[in-house]
Amino acid sequence: MSTQAHSLAAAALATAIMLGALSGCGKTETPAALLAEAKQFQQKGDHVSALIQLKNAVAQNPSDPEARLTLGETYNKLGDAVSAEKEVRKAMELGMAPQRTLPELLLAQLLQGQFQKVIDATADNAYTADVKVVSQRGAAFYQLGKRAEAAEAFERALKLDPGYPVALMGLANIAMANEDKAGAARYVELAVTKNPKDIQSWLFKGDFERAQGNPAAALAAYDQVLALDPNSASGHLQKAYLFIAERRYDEAAVSLAAAKKNAPKNLMVSYASAMLAFTQGKHAAALDSLQQVLRVAPDHMPSVLLAGAVQFTLKSLPQAEQHLKKYHEAHPESDYARKLLASTRIAAGDPKGAIAVLAPVVGASQDAQLLAIAGKAYTDHREFGKATELLERASALDPKKAQLRTALGLSKLEQGEEARALSELELASTLDQTTSHAGTTLAMTALRLNQFDKALAALAPLEARTPGDPMIQNLKGLALLGKKDLAAARAAFEKALALHPDFFPAVDNLARMDMQAKNLDATRQRYEAFVAKYPNNVEALTALGAMAVAQRRLAEAGTLLERANAVDPAAVGPAIVLAGHYVRMGAADKALILMRKLLVANPDNPAVLDQLGQLQVATGDNGSAMETFTKLTVAAPQSAEAHFRLGSAHAAMNNLPSASASLKRALVLQPDYLDAQLALASAHLRQQQFNDALGVARAMQKQHPKLPVGYVAEADVLLVQNKPGAAIPLYDKAFSLGNNAELLIKLYEALRIGGKAKEADARVQQWRAAHPDDVKVPGYLGEQYISNKKYQLAITEFEAILKKSPGYPSALNNLAVAYELAGDARALPTAELAFKALPGSAAVMDTLGWLLVQKGDLARGLPLLRDASARLPGVPEIRLHLAKALIQAKEKEAARKELEVLLEKHKQFPQLEEARGLLKQL
């Protein structure tokens, strides 16, 4: 808590102490005797015992206004302002004069931060002669930032009582706010000189001395408080604050325990407990204490600020934003809050929001840390020139700060200034003689730039300084690997493992070396040995699972990846790998369930949102995908890929203007983003905006002259414009650059459209002769033959594929379809083989299910078609098969619903008229 906040709380409490006039007599059980005994306890400073007696008195006589008011006073002294207000208001209802009740009510409201209520309650002139009320009005004005009105009120109070401590402390606060330290010191000394036995004056003096960097003088003042009243919760509390600041945590805990004993419901004790826990790194405990304060006093700004800091540390960024924004709006002068709010927004992927909060002060700021945070925000916003300017200013203010040099170096790297980047990182490494951060950043940057000798030079002093650090050895191994010194690299990785046998990155690098040496058995054995020793290592399980996928050991891969996910269900990387495996196995529904669970644990994670959205697209649920990708652009507003995904989802929903807008945003963020350029060219093409589409295609050619994509994009436009003659040379150029099956297929199609069927067939035959193991071109030709009702030719193609790749699922499925259309009895057994090879594939389920239904086996066929339609709800042919099967099963109402959904969602598909006819029949 700031000195000003402490001082104002002290000033408010002082008003209660001024109410004096306590007396008592012998002990008895009558309400009057209990009240008298309570006042005796108060005189001794034992407010807890006084509280007990007052509660007994009120229990016996609930209508005693004096007991109610005294109970309210006691609650205020113990810091329980909510209970104090309740009791004072009851005293008022029972007829207690306002001159008695108002000061205590105002004190309770001050302690709850209800400053405007205090001003409103004292707006008339009825209490201008009451020094307590006038001073409380001044305190409320001060807390609302109205210094002139506050000063006027305090001066008026001093005219009524020249030594009144609350007014003197209020004027000291104003002098401090006006940077008049000498004036503040005079008022502080006047307060303790004129009121040597006033606890609040000594508390205020302690706070003042602490703010001036005089901890010994502050401690002496707090000790004077406790000499006057050993049970003073405030005295113990302020000593705790001082000890926390000096990292004397054990002494702070002792002082806090004493404060809590004397004032168990004092909110400031809970706040101080939170501060102690936070400084000790006990963030959950800190948050628990702060919630106790904020439940009762949601506008206690020091607690709001500390809650923001705790939530930021816990990475609960939305909650941190909420608290810090509230504090920043109330106290825009606080650079600490401003910096923390900006850092929160950066961490949440909102650098634009961080820039907005820093912009009002960054121009004239001389705060190196603030400038560094601004530099980070501009870096993340991809404004590298501005980022570099700010980081250079920060480094000039604090030239020996290694972190600033590191940030500046990384900013230069993003600008492509590699030499300057390395220079700054080298300087950072030289300055940082206590940690490895700057040196490892330099080494990793040098590795990224393939400057392996520089990386080794950066690592040498780190290795000498921290010989037991496996990460240093791992980086050293990577640098040696880059230099092709395989033996030395292997030795470095093995040393990392000798230092820490559970350091998986070194195992992974050794396994990759084995893999590059084509020793796959050694790779597998290395991973398996590590997993045997550390069976719950998620990275190792995932790596071994990924290797099993690559080697087509799919069942084993699934087991391993599911084990990794079971160990840490919230881990993003392993879950995404598992989802990819499910998709490859044709179980997109399982992948969707997995991603939805992962999203619950990681609601704002861009990678999770991206994967979920892609799965929704793959299963035909484009509406949900659009929702997901919209959330992705909120979670990662500066991600070009996020806007590309959203644009693609809009395009799938035929929202082409929206698609174009999102894709253009992606290209603003990353002008050479090929996928976004291709998608934008396609969106223009679908809207018949041919010149715009050609402009995008030619921009790609200019940016990437050695890549085929730009030429393909231009050729696609020309083909739609029925200009195959102009398109063919562009496809040919693209094929010469890319030389792959997909490009050959495009060229083949253009040649046939352009009337050059013989040349098209010749090009295909050349390809097949040069690539006898290729399955993509034969698969494409087989599908074309099916479309053209040349079923025997299709059968020949798919059978040839299966001779090269037995058990190839898509070829088996397509062959079953071709057999069915050709009236070949082998259709059903072939579909059974496809289902055995890929049991989770909706396409395979549809083929087998439909064949079974046609054979009259509804018991097996109908469930398969239901499952296929559930997995791929966006494929009209599957839904039509299901509807026809339901009709055959005499489930007419269910069939009607399927056909209605089909015709509502799909306005164009080959079997449209058939579907309409079936619906009319029902």
Short mmCIF file of C-alpha atoms in Angstrom, two decimals, residues 214-549:
data_model
loop_
_atom_site.label_atom_id
_atom_site.label_comp_id
_atom_site.label_asym_id
_atom_site.label_seq_id
_atom_site.Cartn_x
_atom_site.Cartn_y
_atom_site.Cartn_z
CA ASN A 214 14.30 6.09 6.70
CA PRO A 215 13.33 2.62 7.95
CA ALA A 216 15.04 3.03 11.34
CA ALA A 217 13.13 6.25 12.09
CA ALA A 218 9.92 4.62 10.85
CA LEU A 219 10.43 1.62 13.11
CA ALA A 220 11.06 3.93 16.08
CA ALA A 221 7.76 5.71 15.40
CA TYR A 222 5.85 2.41 15.20
CA ASP A 223 7.49 1.24 18.41
CA GLN A 224 6.25 4.47 20.03
CA VAL A 225 2.73 3.52 18.91
CA LEU A 226 3.07 0.15 20.62
CA ALA A 227 4.52 1.78 23.72
CA LEU A 228 1.34 3.86 23.95
CA ASP A 229 -0.91 0.89 23.12
CA PRO A 230 0.67 -2.60 23.03
CA ASN A 231 -2.55 -3.94 21.47
CA SER A 232 -2.59 -1.49 18.57
CA ALA A 233 -3.34 -3.54 15.46
CA SER A 234 -2.21 -0.61 13.31
CA GLY A 235 1.17 -0.44 15.05
CA HIS A 236 1.82 -4.12 14.46
CA LEU A 237 0.48 -3.84 10.92
CA GLN A 238 2.76 -0.96 9.92
CA LYS A 239 5.78 -2.78 11.37
CA ALA A 240 4.77 -5.76 9.20
CA TYR A 241 4.73 -3.54 6.09
CA LEU A 242 8.19 -2.24 6.95
CA PHE A 243 9.58 -5.74 7.53
CA ILE A 244 8.07 -6.96 4.23
CA ALA A 245 9.79 -4.13 2.36
CA GLU A 246 13.10 -5.09 3.99
CA ARG A 247 12.54 -8.83 3.25
CA ARG A 248 12.51 -9.61 6.97
CA TYR A 249 9.72 -12.10 6.41
CA ASP A 250 9.83 -13.93 9.75
CA GLU A 251 9.52 -10.66 11.69
CA ALA A 252 6.75 -9.55 9.35
CA ALA A 253 4.83 -12.74 10.08
CA VAL A 254 5.18 -12.16 13.85
CA SER A 255 3.86 -8.60 13.52
CA LEU A 256 0.98 -9.75 11.33
CA ALA A 257 0.02 -12.44 13.84
CA ALA A 258 -0.10 -9.81 16.59
CA ALA A 259 -2.20 -7.50 14.42
CA LYS A 260 -4.61 -10.31 13.56
CA LYS A 261 -4.95 -11.29 17.23
CA ASN A 262 -6.01 -7.77 18.14
CA ALA A 263 -8.12 -7.10 15.01
CA PRO A 264 -9.20 -10.41 13.46
CA LYS A 265 -11.56 -8.78 10.95
CA ASN A 266 -9.34 -5.85 9.98
CA LEU A 267 -9.22 -5.79 6.19
CA MET A 268 -5.77 -4.24 6.21
CA VAL A 269 -4.44 -7.28 8.04
CA SER A 270 -5.74 -9.42 5.18
CA TYR A 271 -4.17 -7.03 2.67
CA ALA A 272 -0.82 -7.13 4.46
CA SER A 273 -1.02 -10.94 4.62
CA ALA A 274 -1.53 -10.93 0.85
CA MET A 275 1.45 -8.66 0.36
CA LEU A 276 3.68 -10.91 2.50
CA ALA A 277 2.52 -14.03 0.63
CA PHE A 278 3.06 -12.34 -2.75
CA THR A 279 6.60 -11.22 -1.95
CA GLN A 280 7.38 -14.78 -0.82
CA GLY A 281 6.03 -16.24 -4.06
CA LYS A 282 2.97 -17.79 -2.39
CA HIS A 283 0.56 -16.50 -4.99
CA ALA A 284 -2.46 -18.70 -4.25
CA ALA A 285 -2.34 -17.67 -0.57
CA ALA A 286 -2.00 -14.02 -1.59
CA LEU A 287 -5.04 -14.28 -3.83
CA ASP A 288 -7.09 -15.88 -1.07
CA SER A 289 -6.30 -13.01 1.34
CA LEU A 290 -7.07 -10.39 -1.32
CA GLN A 291 -10.43 -11.96 -2.08
CA GLN A 292 -11.31 -11.58 1.61
CA VAL A 293 -10.67 -7.85 1.27
CA LEU A 294 -12.36 -7.33 -2.10
CA ARG A 295 -15.51 -9.19 -1.10
CA VAL A 296 -16.09 -6.56 1.57
CA ALA A 297 -14.37 -3.54 0.00
CA PRO A 298 -14.32 -4.01 -3.80
CA ASP A 299 -12.99 -0.48 -4.29
CA HIS A 300 -9.98 -0.82 -2.00
CA MET A 301 -7.54 0.23 -4.68
CA PRO A 302 -4.29 -1.11 -3.16
CA SER A 303 -5.94 -4.55 -3.02
CA VAL A 304 -7.23 -4.14 -6.58
CA LEU A 305 -3.69 -3.38 -7.77
CA LEU A 306 -2.11 -6.24 -5.84
CA ALA A 307 -4.82 -8.62 -7.11
CA GLY A 308 -3.89 -7.59 -10.65
CA ALA A 309 -0.22 -8.30 -9.97
CA VAL A 310 -1.02 -11.70 -8.44
CA GLN A 311 -3.31 -12.73 -11.29
CA PHE A 312 -0.66 -11.64 -13.81
CA THR A 313 1.92 -13.80 -12.06
CA LEU A 314 -0.54 -16.72 -12.06
CA LYS A 315 -1.10 -16.12 -15.81
CA SER A 316 -4.82 -15.51 -15.20
CA LEU A 317 -4.69 -12.73 -17.75
CA PRO A 318 -8.39 -11.79 -18.12
CA GLN A 319 -8.71 -11.40 -14.34
CA ALA A 320 -5.45 -9.44 -14.19
CA GLU A 321 -6.71 -7.14 -16.95
CA GLN A 322 -9.97 -6.53 -15.07
CA HIS A 323 -8.21 -5.49 -11.84
CA LEU A 324 -5.42 -3.49 -13.44
CA LYS A 325 -7.73 -1.61 -15.80
CA LYS A 326 -9.89 -0.62 -12.83
CA TYR A 327 -6.86 0.62 -10.89
CA HIS A 328 -5.40 2.42 -13.91
CA GLU A 329 -8.68 4.26 -14.54
CA ALA A 330 -8.77 5.37 -10.90
CA HIS A 331 -5.05 6.23 -10.73
CA PRO A 332 -3.75 7.07 -14.22
CA GLU A 333 -0.70 8.68 -12.61
CA SER A 334 0.62 5.28 -11.46
CA ASP A 335 3.32 4.14 -13.87
CA TYR A 336 3.60 0.84 -12.01
CA ALA A 337 -0.04 0.01 -12.76
CA ARG A 338 0.33 1.26 -16.33
CA LYS A 339 3.36 -0.97 -16.93
CA LEU A 340 1.68 -3.99 -15.38
CA LEU A 341 -1.49 -3.48 -17.42
CA ALA A 342 0.57 -3.16 -20.61
CA SER A 343 2.53 -6.31 -19.75
CA THR A 344 -0.74 -8.16 -19.16
CA ARG A 345 -2.04 -7.16 -22.56
CA ILE A 346 1.21 -8.19 -24.23
CA ALA A 347 1.05 -11.60 -22.53
CA ALA A 348 -2.57 -11.94 -23.69
CA GLY A 349 -1.54 -11.34 -27.31
CA ASP A 350 -2.94 -7.80 -27.43
CA PRO A 351 0.07 -5.57 -28.17
CA LYS A 352 -2.25 -2.95 -29.68
CA GLY A 353 -4.00 -2.61 -26.31
CA ALA A 354 -0.61 -2.37 -24.57
CA ILE A 355 0.46 0.39 -26.94
CA ALA A 356 -2.77 2.27 -26.21
CA VAL A 357 -2.18 2.28 -22.44
CA LEU A 358 1.49 3.31 -22.80
CA ALA A 359 1.05 5.92 -25.57
CA PRO A 360 0.12 8.89 -23.30
CA VAL A 361 3.43 8.70 -21.39
CA VAL A 362 5.94 6.94 -23.62
CA GLY A 363 7.01 10.04 -25.53
CA ALA A 364 8.47 11.88 -22.54
CA SER A 365 9.18 8.90 -20.30
CA GLN A 366 12.58 8.48 -18.68
CA ASP A 367 11.62 5.09 -17.24
CA ALA A 368 13.79 2.45 -18.91
CA GLN A 369 11.46 -0.36 -17.88
CA LEU A 370 8.40 1.38 -19.30
CA LEU A 371 10.23 2.02 -22.56
CA ALA A 372 11.31 -1.63 -22.70
CA ILE A 373 7.72 -2.80 -22.25
CA ALA A 374 6.63 -0.41 -24.99
CA GLY A 375 9.40 -1.80 -27.19
CA LYS A 376 8.11 -5.31 -26.61
CA ALA A 377 4.56 -4.20 -27.48
CA TYR A 378 5.69 -2.64 -30.76
CA THR A 379 7.80 -5.73 -31.55
CA ASP A 380 4.76 -7.96 -31.11
CA HIS A 381 2.76 -5.52 -33.22
CA ARG A 382 5.43 -6.01 -35.90
CA GLU A 383 6.36 -2.31 -35.85
CA PHE A 384 10.05 -3.09 -35.55
CA GLY A 385 11.32 0.41 -36.34
CA LYS A 386 9.34 1.94 -33.47
CA ALA A 387 10.30 -0.97 -31.20
CA THR A 388 13.98 -0.44 -31.90
CA GLU A 389 13.71 3.31 -31.25
CA LEU A 390 12.15 2.71 -27.83
CA LEU A 391 14.57 -0.04 -26.86
CA GLU A 392 17.51 2.17 -27.84
CA ARG A 393 16.13 4.92 -25.57
CA ALA A 394 15.74 2.38 -22.76
CA SER A 395 19.31 1.13 -23.24
CA ALA A 396 20.61 4.70 -23.20
CA LEU A 397 18.89 5.29 -19.85
CA ASP A 398 20.19 2.01 -18.40
CA PRO A 399 23.17 1.02 -20.57
CA LYS A 400 24.31 -1.78 -18.28
CA LYS A 401 20.95 -3.58 -18.24
CA ALA A 402 21.50 -6.89 -20.02
CA GLN A 403 17.76 -7.50 -20.49
CA LEU A 404 17.37 -4.28 -22.48
CA ARG A 405 20.29 -5.15 -24.74
CA THR A 406 18.81 -8.61 -25.28
CA ALA A 407 15.42 -7.17 -26.24
CA LEU A 408 17.08 -4.65 -28.56
CA GLY A 409 19.09 -7.39 -30.21
CA LEU A 410 16.00 -9.50 -30.84
CA SER A 411 14.19 -6.47 -32.27
CA LYS A 412 17.07 -5.85 -34.65
CA LEU A 413 16.96 -9.49 -35.65
CA GLU A 414 13.29 -9.16 -36.62
CA GLN A 415 14.23 -6.18 -38.79
CA GLY A 416 16.76 -8.30 -40.61
CA GLU A 417 19.74 -6.41 -39.13
CA GLU A 418 21.58 -9.58 -38.21
CA ALA A 419 25.00 -8.01 -37.58
CA ARG A 420 23.59 -5.31 -35.27
CA ALA A 421 21.39 -7.91 -33.55
CA LEU A 422 24.37 -10.12 -32.76
CA SER A 423 26.36 -7.10 -31.59
CA GLU A 424 23.65 -6.13 -29.07
CA LEU A 425 23.26 -9.71 -27.89
CA GLU A 426 27.02 -10.04 -27.43
CA LEU A 427 27.02 -6.88 -25.32
CA ALA A 428 24.10 -8.24 -23.28
CA SER A 429 26.01 -11.46 -22.72
CA THR A 430 29.04 -9.50 -21.52
CA LEU A 431 26.90 -7.44 -19.12
CA ASP A 432 25.06 -10.46 -17.73
CA GLN A 433 27.58 -12.11 -15.42
CA THR A 434 25.05 -13.60 -13.01
CA THR A 435 22.56 -15.52 -15.18
CA SER A 436 22.69 -17.49 -18.42
CA HIS A 437 19.76 -15.72 -20.09
CA ALA A 438 21.62 -13.27 -22.30
CA GLY A 439 24.30 -15.77 -23.26
CA THR A 440 21.84 -18.51 -24.18
CA THR A 441 19.77 -16.01 -26.19
CA LEU A 442 22.91 -15.05 -28.09
CA ALA A 443 23.78 -18.69 -28.69
CA MET A 444 20.28 -19.57 -29.88
CA THR A 445 20.23 -16.55 -32.19
CA ALA A 446 23.60 -17.51 -33.64
CA LEU A 447 22.30 -21.05 -34.18
CA ARG A 448 19.25 -19.66 -35.95
CA LEU A 449 21.59 -17.71 -38.27
CA ASN A 450 23.80 -20.78 -38.80
CA GLN A 451 26.73 -18.95 -37.18
CA PHE A 452 27.91 -21.98 -35.26
CA ASP A 453 31.32 -20.68 -34.20
CA LYS A 454 29.70 -17.59 -32.69
CA ALA A 455 27.25 -19.82 -30.82
CA LEU A 456 30.12 -21.88 -29.41
CA ALA A 457 31.96 -18.71 -28.38
CA ALA A 458 28.85 -17.48 -26.53
CA LEU A 459 28.46 -20.82 -24.76
CA ALA A 460 32.08 -21.17 -23.62
CA PRO A 461 31.88 -18.73 -20.65
CA LEU A 462 28.46 -20.09 -19.69
CA GLU A 463 29.84 -23.61 -19.62
CA ALA A 464 32.64 -22.46 -17.33
CA ARG A 465 30.23 -20.54 -15.10
CA THR A 466 27.51 -23.24 -14.90
CA PRO A 467 29.19 -26.57 -15.65
CA GLY A 468 26.20 -28.53 -14.40
CA ASP A 469 23.64 -26.99 -16.75
CA PRO A 470 22.45 -29.58 -19.32
CA MET A 471 20.88 -26.91 -21.54
CA ILE A 472 24.32 -25.39 -22.20
CA GLN A 473 25.62 -28.79 -23.29
CA ASN A 474 22.55 -29.33 -25.46
CA LEU A 475 23.07 -26.00 -27.25
CA LYS A 476 26.74 -26.81 -27.64
CA GLY A 477 25.78 -30.12 -29.25
CA LEU A 478 23.48 -28.33 -31.72
CA ALA A 479 26.28 -25.92 -32.68
CA LEU A 480 28.72 -28.79 -33.20
CA LEU A 481 26.08 -30.63 -35.21
CA GLY A 482 25.78 -27.56 -37.41
CA LYS A 483 29.53 -27.72 -37.96
CA LYS A 484 29.16 -31.38 -39.00
CA ASP A 485 31.33 -32.46 -36.07
CA LEU A 486 29.09 -35.42 -35.32
CA ALA A 487 31.33 -37.11 -32.75
CA ALA A 488 31.72 -33.94 -30.67
CA ALA A 489 28.01 -33.16 -30.98
CA ARG A 490 27.10 -36.63 -29.76
CA ALA A 491 29.56 -36.23 -26.85
CA ALA A 492 27.92 -32.92 -25.84
CA PHE A 493 24.42 -34.41 -25.90
CA GLU A 494 25.63 -37.41 -23.89
CA LYS A 495 27.26 -35.07 -21.36
CA ALA A 496 23.95 -33.25 -20.96
CA LEU A 497 22.35 -36.60 -20.17
CA ALA A 498 25.12 -37.51 -17.77
CA LEU A 499 24.43 -34.27 -15.90
CA HIS A 500 20.65 -34.80 -15.91
CA PRO A 501 19.49 -38.24 -17.08
CA ASP A 502 15.90 -36.94 -17.34
CA PHE A 503 16.83 -34.10 -19.75
CA PHE A 504 14.77 -35.18 -22.76
CA PRO A 505 15.97 -32.59 -25.35
CA ALA A 506 19.39 -34.27 -25.36
CA VAL A 507 17.78 -37.70 -25.85
CA ASP A 508 15.69 -36.26 -28.68
CA ASN A 509 18.75 -34.82 -30.41
CA LEU A 510 20.67 -38.10 -30.09
CA ALA A 511 17.65 -39.94 -31.52
CA ARG A 512 17.51 -37.53 -34.45
CA MET A 513 21.21 -38.15 -35.11
CA ASP A 514 20.47 -41.88 -35.19
CA MET A 515 17.60 -41.20 -37.57
CA GLN A 516 19.78 -39.12 -39.89
CA ALA A 517 22.23 -42.02 -39.92
CA LYS A 518 19.27 -44.19 -41.03
CA ASN A 519 19.58 -46.21 -37.85
CA LEU A 520 15.87 -46.23 -37.03
CA ASP A 521 16.21 -49.17 -34.65
CA ALA A 522 18.65 -47.15 -32.53
CA THR A 523 16.27 -44.16 -32.61
CA ARG A 524 13.39 -46.28 -31.43
CA GLN A 525 15.44 -48.05 -28.77
CA ARG A 526 16.68 -44.71 -27.41
CA TYR A 527 13.15 -43.36 -27.04
CA GLU A 528 11.88 -46.64 -25.58
CA ALA A 529 14.71 -46.79 -23.02
CA PHE A 530 13.91 -43.24 -21.88
CA VAL A 531 10.19 -44.01 -21.63
CA ALA A 532 10.96 -47.19 -19.66
CA LYS A 533 12.94 -45.11 -17.17
CA TYR A 534 10.57 -42.13 -17.14
CA PRO A 535 7.16 -43.59 -18.08
CA ASN A 536 5.31 -40.32 -17.46
CA ASN A 537 7.51 -38.06 -19.59
CA VAL A 538 5.00 -36.52 -21.97
CA GLU A 539 7.60 -35.31 -24.51
CA ALA A 540 9.17 -38.76 -24.80
CA LEU A 541 5.83 -40.54 -25.15
CA THR A 542 4.80 -38.07 -27.83
CA ALA A 543 8.08 -38.45 -29.75
CA LEU A 544 7.84 -42.25 -29.64
CA GLY A 545 4.20 -42.07 -30.74
CA ALA A 546 5.07 -39.74 -33.63
CA MET A 547 7.78 -42.19 -34.74
CA ALA A 548 5.27 -45.04 -34.65
CA VAL A 549 2.95 -42.96 -36.85
#
